[in-house]
Coordinates of C-alpha atoms in Angstrom, one line a residue:
M1 CA 117.7 155.5 64.3
N2 CA 120.9 153.6 63.6
H3 CA 120.1 150.4 65.4
H4 CA 123.6 148.9 64.7
Q5 CA 125.2 151.2 67.3
Y6 CA 122.8 149.9 69.9
N7 CA 123.7 146.2 69.4
W8 CA 126.6 144.6 71.1
T9 CA 129.7 143.4 69.2
L10 CA 130.0 139.8 70.4
N11 CA 132.5 138.9 67.7
K12 CA 135.2 140.4 69.9
I13 CA 134.9 137.3 72.0
L14 CA 136.1 135.1 69.2
K15 CA 139.4 137.0 68.8
N16 CA 139.7 136.3 65.0
Q17 CA 138.7 132.6 65.5
T18 CA 135.6 130.9 64.2
L19 CA 133.2 129.4 66.6
N20 CA 134.1 125.9 65.5
E21 CA 137.8 126.7 66.1
L22 CA 137.1 128.0 69.6
H23 CA 134.9 125.0 70.3
Q24 CA 137.7 122.7 69.1
D25 CA 140.2 124.4 71.5
W26 CA 137.7 123.8 74.3
L27 CA 137.5 120.1 73.5
T28 CA 141.3 119.8 73.1
E29 CA 141.8 121.4 76.5
Q30 CA 139.4 119.0 78.1
K31 CA 141.3 116.0 76.6
Q32 CA 144.5 117.4 78.0
I33 CA 143.0 117.9 81.4
I34 CA 141.5 114.4 81.5
K35 CA 144.9 112.9 80.4
L36 CA 146.6 114.7 83.3
Y37 CA 143.8 114.0 85.8
S38 CA 145.1 110.6 87.0
H39 CA 148.5 112.0 88.2
F40 CA 148.4 115.8 88.4
Y41 CA 149.0 115.6 92.2
K42 CA 152.0 113.3 92.0
S43 CA 154.7 115.9 91.3
K44 CA 155.0 119.7 91.5
N45 CA 155.6 120.0 87.8
H46 CA 152.5 118.1 87.0
F47 CA 150.6 120.1 89.5
I48 CA 151.7 123.5 88.0
K49 CA 150.9 122.2 84.5
W50 CA 147.4 121.2 85.8
L51 CA 146.8 124.7 87.2
K52 CA 147.9 126.4 84.0
L53 CA 145.7 124.0 81.9
N54 CA 142.6 124.7 84.1
E55 CA 143.2 128.5 84.0
Q56 CA 143.3 128.4 80.2
H57 CA 140.2 126.2 80.1
I58 CA 138.3 128.6 82.3
I59 CA 139.1 131.4 79.8
T60 CA 138.1 129.3 76.8
S61 CA 134.9 128.2 78.5
N62 CA 134.0 131.7 79.3
R63 CA 134.5 132.9 75.8
L64 CA 132.6 129.9 74.3
S65 CA 129.7 130.0 76.7
N66 CA 129.3 133.7 76.6
Y67 CA 129.4 133.8 72.8
I68 CA 126.8 131.0 72.4
H69 CA 124.4 132.0 75.2
N70 CA 124.4 135.7 74.5
N71 CA 123.7 135.0 70.8
L72 CA 120.9 132.7 71.9
N73 CA 119.4 135.3 74.2
E74 CA 119.1 137.7 71.3
D75 CA 116.6 135.2 69.8
L76 CA 115.5 132.3 72.1
T77 CA 113.9 130.5 69.2
N78 CA 116.9 130.4 67.0
P79 CA 117.5 126.7 66.2
H80 CA 121.2 127.3 65.4
W81 CA 122.0 128.7 68.9
I82 CA 119.6 126.3 70.6
A83 CA 121.6 123.4 69.1
W84 CA 124.9 125.0 70.2
S85 CA 123.6 125.6 73.7
Q86 CA 122.5 122.0 74.0
K87 CA 125.8 120.6 72.7
L88 CA 127.8 122.8 75.0
N89 CA 125.7 121.8 78.1
S90 CA 125.8 118.1 77.2
Q91 CA 129.6 118.1 76.6
G92 CA 130.1 120.2 79.7
R93 CA 128.2 117.7 81.9
E94 CA 130.1 114.8 80.4
F95 CA 133.4 116.5 81.2
A96 CA 132.3 117.3 84.7
T97 CA 131.3 113.7 85.3
K98 CA 134.8 112.5 84.4
L99 CA 136.2 114.9 87.0
A100 CA 133.6 114.1 89.6
N101 CA 136.2 112.8 92.1
Y102 CA 138.4 115.8 91.8
E103 CA 137.8 117.3 95.3
N104 CA 138.2 113.9 96.9
I105 CA 141.6 113.6 95.2
I106 CA 142.6 117.1 96.5
I107 CA 141.5 116.3 100.0
E108 CA 143.2 112.9 100.1
N109 CA 146.4 114.5 99.0
W110 CA 146.2 117.7 100.9
K111 CA 149.6 117.3 102.6
T112 CA 151.4 116.9 99.3
I113 CA 149.4 119.7 97.7
S114 CA 150.0 122.0 100.6
I115 CA 153.8 121.5 100.1
F116 CA 153.5 122.3 96.4
L117 CA 151.6 125.5 97.2
K118 CA 154.6 126.8 99.2
D119 CA 156.2 127.5 95.8
H120 CA 156.1 131.3 95.4
N121 CA 155.0 130.9 91.8
I122 CA 151.7 129.3 92.8
Q123 CA 151.2 130.2 96.4
N124 CA 148.4 132.6 95.4
Y125 CA 146.3 129.5 94.7
Q126 CA 146.3 128.7 98.4
R127 CA 142.8 130.1 99.1
S128 CA 141.2 128.2 96.3
F129 CA 142.5 124.9 97.7
D130 CA 141.7 125.9 101.3
L131 CA 138.1 126.2 100.2
I132 CA 138.3 122.5 99.0
F133 CA 140.2 121.3 102.1
R134 CA 137.5 122.6 104.3
H135 CA 135.1 120.1 102.7
K136 CA 137.0 117.3 104.1
E137 CA 134.2 116.3 106.5
H138 CA 131.6 116.6 103.7
R139 CA 133.0 114.4 101.0
L140 CA 131.7 111.1 99.7
S141 CA 133.5 108.1 98.2
K142 CA 134.4 108.1 94.5
D143 CA 131.5 105.9 93.5
E144 CA 129.1 108.0 95.6
E145 CA 130.4 111.2 94.0
V146 CA 129.9 109.8 90.5
L147 CA 126.4 108.7 91.4
M148 CA 125.5 112.1 92.9
S149 CA 126.9 113.8 89.8
K150 CA 124.7 111.6 87.6
I151 CA 121.5 112.2 89.5
S152 CA 122.1 115.9 89.8
N153 CA 120.5 116.3 86.4
I154 CA 117.1 115.8 88.0
H155 CA 117.6 118.3 90.8
G156 CA 116.0 121.1 88.7
G157 CA 112.7 119.1 88.4
F158 CA 110.8 121.0 91.0
E159 CA 111.7 124.4 89.5
T160 CA 110.5 123.0 86.1
I161 CA 107.2 121.8 87.6
F162 CA 106.7 125.2 89.2
E163 CA 107.4 127.0 86.0
T164 CA 105.2 124.7 84.0
L165 CA 102.3 125.1 86.4
T166 CA 102.5 128.9 86.8
D167 CA 103.4 129.6 83.1
S168 CA 101.1 127.2 81.4
D169 CA 98.6 125.3 83.5
I170 CA 97.3 128.1 85.8
K171 CA 94.7 130.1 83.9
F172 CA 93.2 133.4 85.0
S173 CA 89.5 134.2 84.6
P174 CA 89.0 137.4 82.7
A175 CA 88.7 140.7 84.5
I176 CA 85.7 143.1 84.2
N177 CA 86.1 146.8 83.8
S178 CA 83.8 149.6 85.1
Q179 CA 81.9 149.5 81.8
G180 CA 81.2 145.8 82.1
Q181 CA 83.6 144.9 79.4
V182 CA 85.4 141.5 79.6
I183 CA 89.2 142.0 79.7
P184 CA 91.3 138.8 79.1
L185 CA 94.1 138.0 81.5
T186 CA 96.5 136.0 79.4
T187 CA 99.9 136.8 81.0
I188 CA 101.4 138.2 84.1
A189 CA 102.1 141.4 82.1
D190 CA 98.3 141.8 81.7
V191 CA 97.9 141.5 85.4
T192 CA 100.7 144.0 86.2
K193 CA 99.2 146.5 83.8
N194 CA 95.6 146.2 85.1
I195 CA 96.3 146.4 88.8
K196 CA 97.8 149.9 88.1
S197 CA 94.8 151.0 86.1
K198 CA 92.7 154.1 87.1
D199 CA 89.6 151.8 86.7
R200 CA 89.0 150.5 90.2
K201 CA 86.6 147.7 89.0
L202 CA 89.3 146.5 86.6
R203 CA 91.9 146.6 89.4
E204 CA 89.6 144.7 91.7
T205 CA 88.6 141.9 89.3
T206 CA 92.1 141.5 88.1
W207 CA 93.5 141.2 91.6
I208 CA 90.8 138.7 92.7
N209 CA 91.0 136.5 89.6
F210 CA 94.8 136.5 89.5
N211 CA 95.2 135.6 93.2
K212 CA 92.2 133.2 93.1
A213 CA 93.9 131.2 90.3
F214 CA 97.0 130.6 92.5
H215 CA 94.8 130.0 95.6
A216 CA 93.2 127.1 93.8
F217 CA 96.6 125.4 93.4
E218 CA 97.8 126.0 97.0
S219 CA 97.7 122.3 97.9
T220 CA 99.6 121.3 94.8
L221 CA 102.2 124.0 95.4
T222 CA 102.5 122.9 99.0
Q223 CA 103.4 119.4 98.0
T224 CA 105.9 120.7 95.4
L225 CA 107.6 122.9 98.0
Y226 CA 107.6 120.1 100.6
Y227 CA 109.3 117.5 98.3
N228 CA 111.7 120.1 97.0
Y229 CA 112.8 121.0 100.6
L230 CA 112.8 117.3 101.5
M231 CA 115.2 116.6 98.6
L232 CA 117.4 119.5 99.4
N233 CA 117.7 118.6 103.1
T234 CA 118.3 114.9 102.2
N235 CA 121.1 115.8 99.8
A236 CA 122.7 118.1 102.4
K237 CA 122.6 115.3 105.0
I238 CA 124.1 112.8 102.6
Y239 CA 127.1 115.3 102.5
K240 CA 127.1 115.3 106.3
F241 CA 125.7 118.7 106.8
K242 CA 123.1 119.4 109.5
D243 CA 120.6 120.5 106.9
Y244 CA 120.1 122.4 103.7
V245 CA 120.4 125.9 105.1
S246 CA 123.7 124.9 106.9
A247 CA 125.1 123.5 103.7
V248 CA 124.3 126.7 101.7
A249 CA 125.7 128.9 104.5
F250 CA 128.9 126.8 104.6
E251 CA 129.5 127.6 100.9
D252 CA 129.3 131.3 101.8
E253 CA 131.7 130.8 104.7
I254 CA 129.1 131.9 107.2
S255 CA 127.0 130.1 109.8
A256 CA 123.2 129.7 110.0
N257 CA 123.5 131.8 113.2
F258 CA 124.7 134.7 111.0
I259 CA 121.5 134.5 109.1
L260 CA 119.4 134.4 112.2
N261 CA 121.3 137.4 113.5
L262 CA 120.6 139.2 110.2
Y263 CA 116.9 138.5 110.6
A264 CA 116.9 140.0 114.1
L265 CA 118.7 143.1 112.9
I266 CA 116.5 143.6 109.9
S267 CA 113.4 143.2 112.1
R268 CA 114.4 146.5 113.7
F269 CA 113.4 148.2 110.4
Q270 CA 109.7 147.2 111.0
P271 CA 108.7 150.5 112.4
L272 CA 110.2 152.3 109.4
A273 CA 108.5 149.9 107.0
H274 CA 105.2 150.5 108.8
D275 CA 105.7 154.3 108.9
Y276 CA 106.5 154.4 105.1
R277 CA 103.4 152.2 104.3
I278 CA 101.1 154.5 106.3
A279 CA 102.6 157.6 104.7
S280 CA 102.4 156.1 101.2
M281 CA 98.8 154.9 101.7
N282 CA 97.7 158.2 103.0
K283 CA 99.0 159.9 99.9
L284 CA 97.5 157.2 97.7
K285 CA 94.1 157.6 99.3
K286 CA 94.2 161.3 98.7
M287 CA 95.2 160.8 95.1
L288 CA 92.5 158.2 94.5
H289 CA 89.8 160.1 96.6
L290 CA 89.2 157.0 98.7
N291 CA 88.6 156.7 102.4
V292 CA 89.8 153.1 102.5
L293 CA 92.3 151.3 100.4
K294 CA 91.6 147.7 99.3
P295 CA 94.4 145.3 98.3
W296 CA 93.7 146.0 94.7
D297 CA 94.3 149.7 95.2
K298 CA 97.8 149.5 96.6
N299 CA 99.6 148.8 93.4
V300 CA 98.5 152.1 91.7
E301 CA 101.5 154.2 91.0
L302 CA 101.5 157.1 93.5
I303 CA 103.2 159.3 90.9
K304 CA 103.2 159.0 87.2
I305 CA 105.8 160.9 85.3
N306 CA 105.8 161.6 81.5
I307 CA 109.5 161.8 81.1
N308 CA 111.0 159.9 78.2
F309 CA 114.8 159.4 77.6
S310 CA 116.4 158.5 74.4
I311 CA 119.4 156.1 74.7
E312 CA 121.8 159.0 74.2
Q313 CA 120.0 161.0 77.0
A314 CA 120.2 157.9 79.2
K315 CA 123.9 157.7 78.6
E316 CA 124.4 161.4 79.5
L317 CA 122.4 161.0 82.8
V318 CA 124.3 157.9 83.7
L319 CA 127.6 159.7 83.3
V320 CA 126.4 162.6 85.4
A321 CA 125.1 160.4 88.2
L322 CA 128.3 158.4 88.4
K323 CA 130.6 161.4 88.5
P324 CA 131.3 160.9 92.3
L325 CA 133.0 157.7 91.4
G326 CA 135.8 159.5 89.6
E327 CA 137.3 159.9 86.1
E328 CA 138.7 156.4 85.7
Y329 CA 135.3 154.8 86.4
L330 CA 133.6 157.3 84.1
A331 CA 136.1 156.6 81.3
K332 CA 135.4 152.9 81.5
V333 CA 131.6 153.4 81.4
Q334 CA 132.1 155.6 78.3
E335 CA 134.1 152.8 76.8
A336 CA 131.2 150.4 77.4
F337 CA 129.0 152.8 75.4
D338 CA 131.5 153.5 72.7
Q339 CA 132.7 149.9 72.2
Q340 CA 129.2 148.5 72.1
W341 CA 129.1 146.3 75.2
I342 CA 125.4 146.7 75.4
S343 CA 122.4 145.1 73.5
W344 CA 120.0 148.0 74.2
L345 CA 116.8 147.3 72.2
A346 CA 113.9 145.0 72.5
K347 CA 113.5 142.4 69.7
P348 CA 111.2 139.6 68.9
N349 CA 112.0 136.5 71.1
K350 CA 114.8 138.3 72.9
H351 CA 115.5 137.4 76.5
T352 CA 113.3 139.5 78.8
G353 CA 114.7 141.5 81.6
A354 CA 118.4 142.5 81.8
Y355 CA 121.7 141.1 82.9
S356 CA 125.5 141.7 82.9
I357 CA 127.4 138.6 81.9
G358 CA 129.1 136.2 84.3
G359 CA 132.2 134.2 83.6
T360 CA 134.2 137.2 82.6
K361 CA 137.8 136.0 83.0
G362 CA 139.6 136.3 79.7
L363 CA 137.1 138.7 78.2
E364 CA 137.8 142.3 77.3
A365 CA 134.2 143.5 77.3
Y366 CA 131.7 142.9 80.0
Y367 CA 128.5 142.7 78.0
I368 CA 125.0 143.8 79.1
S369 CA 121.6 142.8 77.7
M370 CA 118.5 144.8 78.3
N371 CA 115.2 146.0 76.7
F372 CA 115.3 149.8 76.7
D373 CA 111.9 151.4 76.6
N374 CA 112.8 155.1 77.1
S375 CA 111.5 155.1 80.7
L376 CA 113.3 156.2 83.8
N377 CA 113.1 152.6 84.9
S378 CA 115.3 151.7 81.9
V379 CA 117.8 154.3 82.9
S380 CA 117.9 152.7 86.3
T381 CA 118.3 149.3 84.7
I382 CA 121.3 150.3 82.6
I383 CA 123.1 152.0 85.5
H384 CA 122.4 148.9 87.7
E385 CA 123.8 146.5 85.1
L386 CA 126.8 148.8 84.5
G387 CA 127.5 148.4 88.2
H388 CA 127.9 144.7 87.7
S389 CA 130.0 145.1 84.6
M390 CA 132.3 147.6 86.2
N391 CA 132.7 145.3 89.2
S392 CA 133.8 142.6 86.7
Y393 CA 136.2 145.1 85.1
Y394 CA 138.0 146.0 88.3
T395 CA 138.0 142.4 89.6
N396 CA 139.7 141.2 86.4
L397 CA 142.1 144.1 86.4
H398 CA 143.4 143.3 89.9
Q399 CA 142.8 139.5 90.3
K400 CA 144.4 136.8 88.2
I401 CA 142.8 133.8 90.0
Y402 CA 139.9 135.0 92.1
T403 CA 137.9 136.7 89.3
T404 CA 134.4 135.7 90.3
N405 CA 132.0 137.7 92.6
S406 CA 129.9 135.8 95.1
I407 CA 126.1 136.3 95.1
F408 CA 126.6 137.5 98.7
C409 CA 128.4 140.6 97.4
A410 CA 127.3 140.9 93.8
E411 CA 124.4 143.3 94.2
I412 CA 126.3 145.9 96.1
A413 CA 128.0 147.5 93.1
S414 CA 124.8 147.7 91.1
I415 CA 122.7 149.1 93.9
V416 CA 125.4 151.8 94.7
N417 CA 125.0 152.9 91.1
E418 CA 121.2 153.0 91.4
Q419 CA 121.4 155.1 94.6
L420 CA 123.8 157.6 93.0
L421 CA 121.3 157.9 90.2
Y422 CA 118.5 158.7 92.7
Y423 CA 120.6 161.3 94.5
C424 CA 121.5 162.8 91.1
L425 CA 117.8 163.0 90.2
L426 CA 116.9 164.6 93.6
D427 CA 119.4 167.3 92.8
K428 CA 118.3 167.7 89.2
Y429 CA 114.6 168.0 90.1
Q430 CA 114.8 169.6 93.5
A431 CA 112.3 172.3 92.4
D432 CA 109.9 169.8 90.9
K433 CA 107.8 168.4 93.8
K434 CA 106.1 165.8 91.7
M435 CA 109.4 164.4 90.4
K436 CA 111.0 164.6 93.8
L437 CA 108.2 162.6 95.4
Y438 CA 108.5 160.0 92.6
V439 CA 112.2 159.5 93.2
L440 CA 111.8 159.3 97.0
D441 CA 109.0 156.8 96.6
K442 CA 111.3 154.8 94.3
M443 CA 114.1 154.8 96.8
L444 CA 111.9 153.7 99.7
S445 CA 109.9 151.1 97.8
N446 CA 113.1 149.6 96.4
F447 CA 114.7 149.6 99.9
F448 CA 111.9 147.8 101.6
A449 CA 111.3 145.4 98.7
T450 CA 114.9 144.2 99.0
T451 CA 115.2 144.2 102.8
T452 CA 112.0 143.6 104.7
R453 CA 110.1 141.8 101.8
Q454 CA 113.0 139.5 100.9
I455 CA 113.7 138.8 104.6
I456 CA 110.0 137.9 105.0
F457 CA 110.5 135.3 102.3
S458 CA 113.9 134.1 103.6
N459 CA 112.8 133.8 107.2
F460 CA 109.7 131.9 106.0
E461 CA 111.9 129.5 104.0
F462 CA 114.2 129.0 107.1
I463 CA 111.3 128.1 109.3
M464 CA 109.7 125.8 106.8
N465 CA 113.0 123.9 106.3
E466 CA 113.2 123.6 110.1
K467 CA 109.8 122.0 110.0
I468 CA 111.0 119.4 107.5
N469 CA 114.0 118.5 109.7
N470 CA 111.9 118.4 112.9
N471 CA 109.2 116.2 111.3
E472 CA 106.6 118.9 112.0
P473 CA 103.5 119.3 109.9
F474 CA 104.2 120.9 106.5
T475 CA 100.7 121.8 105.3
K476 CA 99.0 124.6 103.4
E477 CA 97.6 125.9 106.7
T478 CA 101.1 125.9 108.3
I479 CA 102.5 127.8 105.3
L480 CA 99.8 130.5 105.4
K481 CA 100.2 130.9 109.2
T482 CA 104.0 131.2 109.0
Y483 CA 103.7 133.8 106.2
Q484 CA 101.3 135.9 108.2
A485 CA 103.7 135.8 111.1
M486 CA 106.6 136.9 109.0
V487 CA 104.6 139.9 107.6
Q488 CA 103.7 140.9 111.1
K489 CA 107.3 140.6 112.3
Y490 CA 109.0 142.6 109.5
Q491 CA 106.3 144.8 108.0
G492 CA 103.5 145.1 110.5
F493 CA 99.8 145.2 109.7
I494 CA 97.8 148.4 109.2
N495 CA 94.3 148.7 110.6
D496 CA 92.4 145.4 110.1
E497 CA 94.7 143.9 107.5
Q498 CA 95.3 140.8 109.6
K499 CA 91.7 140.1 110.3
S500 CA 90.7 140.5 106.6
F501 CA 93.1 137.7 105.6
N502 CA 90.5 135.3 106.9
K503 CA 87.7 136.6 104.6
E504 CA 87.0 136.3 101.0
P505 CA 88.3 137.6 98.6
Y506 CA 91.1 139.0 100.8
V507 CA 92.3 135.5 101.7
Y508 CA 93.4 135.0 98.1
G509 CA 96.2 137.5 98.6
L510 CA 98.0 135.0 100.9
S511 CA 98.7 133.0 97.7
T512 CA 101.7 135.4 97.2
I513 CA 103.9 133.1 99.3
F514 CA 103.4 130.2 96.9
R515 CA 104.5 132.3 93.9
I516 CA 108.1 132.9 95.0
S517 CA 110.1 131.1 92.3
H518 CA 113.3 131.1 94.4
F519 CA 111.7 128.6 96.8
Y520 CA 111.6 126.0 94.1
V521 CA 115.2 126.5 92.8
G522 CA 117.4 125.0 95.5
N523 CA 119.6 127.9 96.6
F524 CA 118.8 129.5 99.9
Y525 CA 119.9 133.1 99.0
V526 CA 117.2 135.7 99.0
Y527 CA 118.4 137.1 102.3
K528 CA 121.5 138.3 100.4
Y529 CA 119.5 140.9 98.6
A530 CA 119.0 142.6 102.0
V531 CA 122.7 142.4 102.6
G532 CA 123.4 144.1 99.3
Q533 CA 120.8 146.8 100.0
I534 CA 122.0 147.7 103.5
V535 CA 125.7 147.8 102.5
A536 CA 125.0 149.7 99.2
I537 CA 123.0 152.6 100.7
I538 CA 125.7 153.2 103.3
V539 CA 128.4 153.2 100.6
A540 CA 126.5 155.3 98.1
D541 CA 125.4 157.9 100.8
A542 CA 129.0 158.3 101.9
I543 CA 130.4 158.6 98.4
Y544 CA 127.7 161.0 97.3
H545 CA 128.6 163.3 100.2
G546 CA 132.3 163.3 99.3
D547 CA 133.7 160.7 101.6
Q548 CA 137.1 160.1 99.9
T549 CA 138.0 157.3 102.4
M550 CA 134.9 155.4 101.5
L551 CA 135.6 155.9 97.8
K552 CA 139.1 154.4 98.2
K553 CA 137.7 151.5 100.1
Y554 CA 135.0 151.0 97.5
F555 CA 137.5 150.5 94.8
Q556 CA 139.3 148.0 97.0
F557 CA 136.0 146.2 97.3
L558 CA 135.4 146.2 93.5
S559 CA 138.9 144.9 92.9
S560 CA 138.8 142.0 95.4
G561 CA 136.8 139.4 93.5
S562 CA 136.6 136.2 95.6
S563 CA 140.1 136.6 97.1
L564 CA 138.5 136.9 100.5
S565 CA 135.4 135.4 102.2
P566 CA 132.2 137.3 101.5
L567 CA 132.0 138.9 105.0
N568 CA 135.7 139.9 104.8
T569 CA 135.2 141.3 101.3
I570 CA 132.5 143.6 102.8
K571 CA 134.7 144.5 105.7
L572 CA 137.0 146.2 103.1
L573 CA 134.3 148.9 103.2
N574 CA 134.8 149.1 107.0
I575 CA 131.3 147.5 107.3
D576 CA 130.9 144.6 109.7
L577 CA 127.5 142.9 109.1
T578 CA 127.6 141.3 112.5
S579 CA 127.5 144.8 114.1
P580 CA 124.3 146.5 115.0
K581 CA 126.0 149.8 114.2
V582 CA 125.8 149.1 110.5
F583 CA 122.0 148.7 110.7
R584 CA 121.7 151.8 112.8
D585 CA 123.6 153.7 110.1
A586 CA 121.3 152.4 107.4
K587 CA 118.3 153.1 109.5
Q588 CA 119.4 156.8 109.9
I589 CA 119.7 157.1 106.1
V590 CA 116.3 155.6 105.5
C591 CA 114.7 157.8 108.2
S592 CA 116.0 160.9 106.3
W593 CA 114.3 159.6 103.1
I594 CA 111.0 159.0 104.9
K595 CA 111.1 162.5 106.4
K596 CA 111.6 164.0 103.0
F597 CA 108.9 161.8 101.5
K598 CA 106.3 162.9 104.1
Q599 CA 107.2 166.5 103.4
S600 CA 106.9 166.2 99.6

């Protein structure tokens, strides 16, 4: 195999410069921006120069950070790229601190700046400044802003504590297989592999010892979560928001009430989630020859397929699956393959998982990193990440200023691609019952994992933050009770599941709620996965069935970037997330999948 063709060509980012030359340009632009900082708002000419300088600096920053961080992700132990990453982060923080009062200056001079923005040459910047103007009631003094900027460096502490505890300090007792052999559990990967094993004893002891290890640290994790939420809510109140959730919702141009309404609408999927679980468990019991499924049985793969794809075969399948999106879209995907946008292969010390780069303004290639393993999951991964990259392409093609994509909308383009792949596979393997069942199970499990499961976590987080702000008890017992209530609300219990939570070893399974890394980060966003899933299945279903109106609207969506609020961006698809109709439409699609699943 010629591995070179499966590496990305990051040198394109440099555009015939050296890294040192690009870095020097970056520093020079910073000096120019700082020099203009004290008076950029005092005349229209200075203001226009300021806008141009910052636009150029965004492009230079994107080129520099992507070149350094993508090289680092190829080998996370490489001292050269570690040093560059640290230098870039340090200099970036220093620059940001010097501009810490920027939004205050904008708000203080909003009348003058509003007059400047009437100039037709720069009036397209109006939305970007409106987003700052709306913070008028949530700004601090200059000294306070500088202080908050300085202490922001410690805000990631709770995430680091969580990662250190879960990655290093929590140890798992070894599992025992049916032959009595001791099987070490060193990593999460060991656990993931064992709980899918055909050996029931191995599954059982792995499940128990894994969950028991986290169960033993529930009190520590409770305190970590409590103080993280306390810090987040305190910071939000310093900025004159009601609470942490309201502050995060404000940034997405929605209200906390929108989130509560979303919870109510997603809760209507509970009967479907319950129905799918029962159907899936019945098939699993039959396959495993069991009368009763225990918690450690439920992760066994219902269907195992022995289909391997080479990278070239994966490319072919991707192009077939994405055919409903049209020739232009396919041509750009082909360019991604031919022009080596993708780092395909696993390597020692390479970043795990997969991503499509952010910060794409000024770039000509929208790079993807993954670890291809010849599985259908890897095909799904590359088509998912291509969705992000193509979104970046269309956004940069049509937007000169608003070239970012909000987290609120970001997953829609990638999930649409995944759904088109699944529909393609159902067509391709319609005579293969085993493969058809596998694909339907994948579609349904993915749907409920990103709707009901993520909303369980989000609603839990919402409630626990309310407890902080209402000075209510925030204890391990409260956490476990709230989590059980959320499972009942969105997923429903089967048979005596709820009763068994109070018995050993089943009680250990409740430790799941303490393992959600998002809770310790400081960005209330997991409900957005549900938004992406609901919107994407409606869009993909329509496009797959030849709806040309939806296809046209979809390209408007891909091209909009952040030029509109997240909800209005989604409305370009004629989808109003405040309307129950949207959720009825999604429910109808999922019901059709469940019906086919039961029949398979």
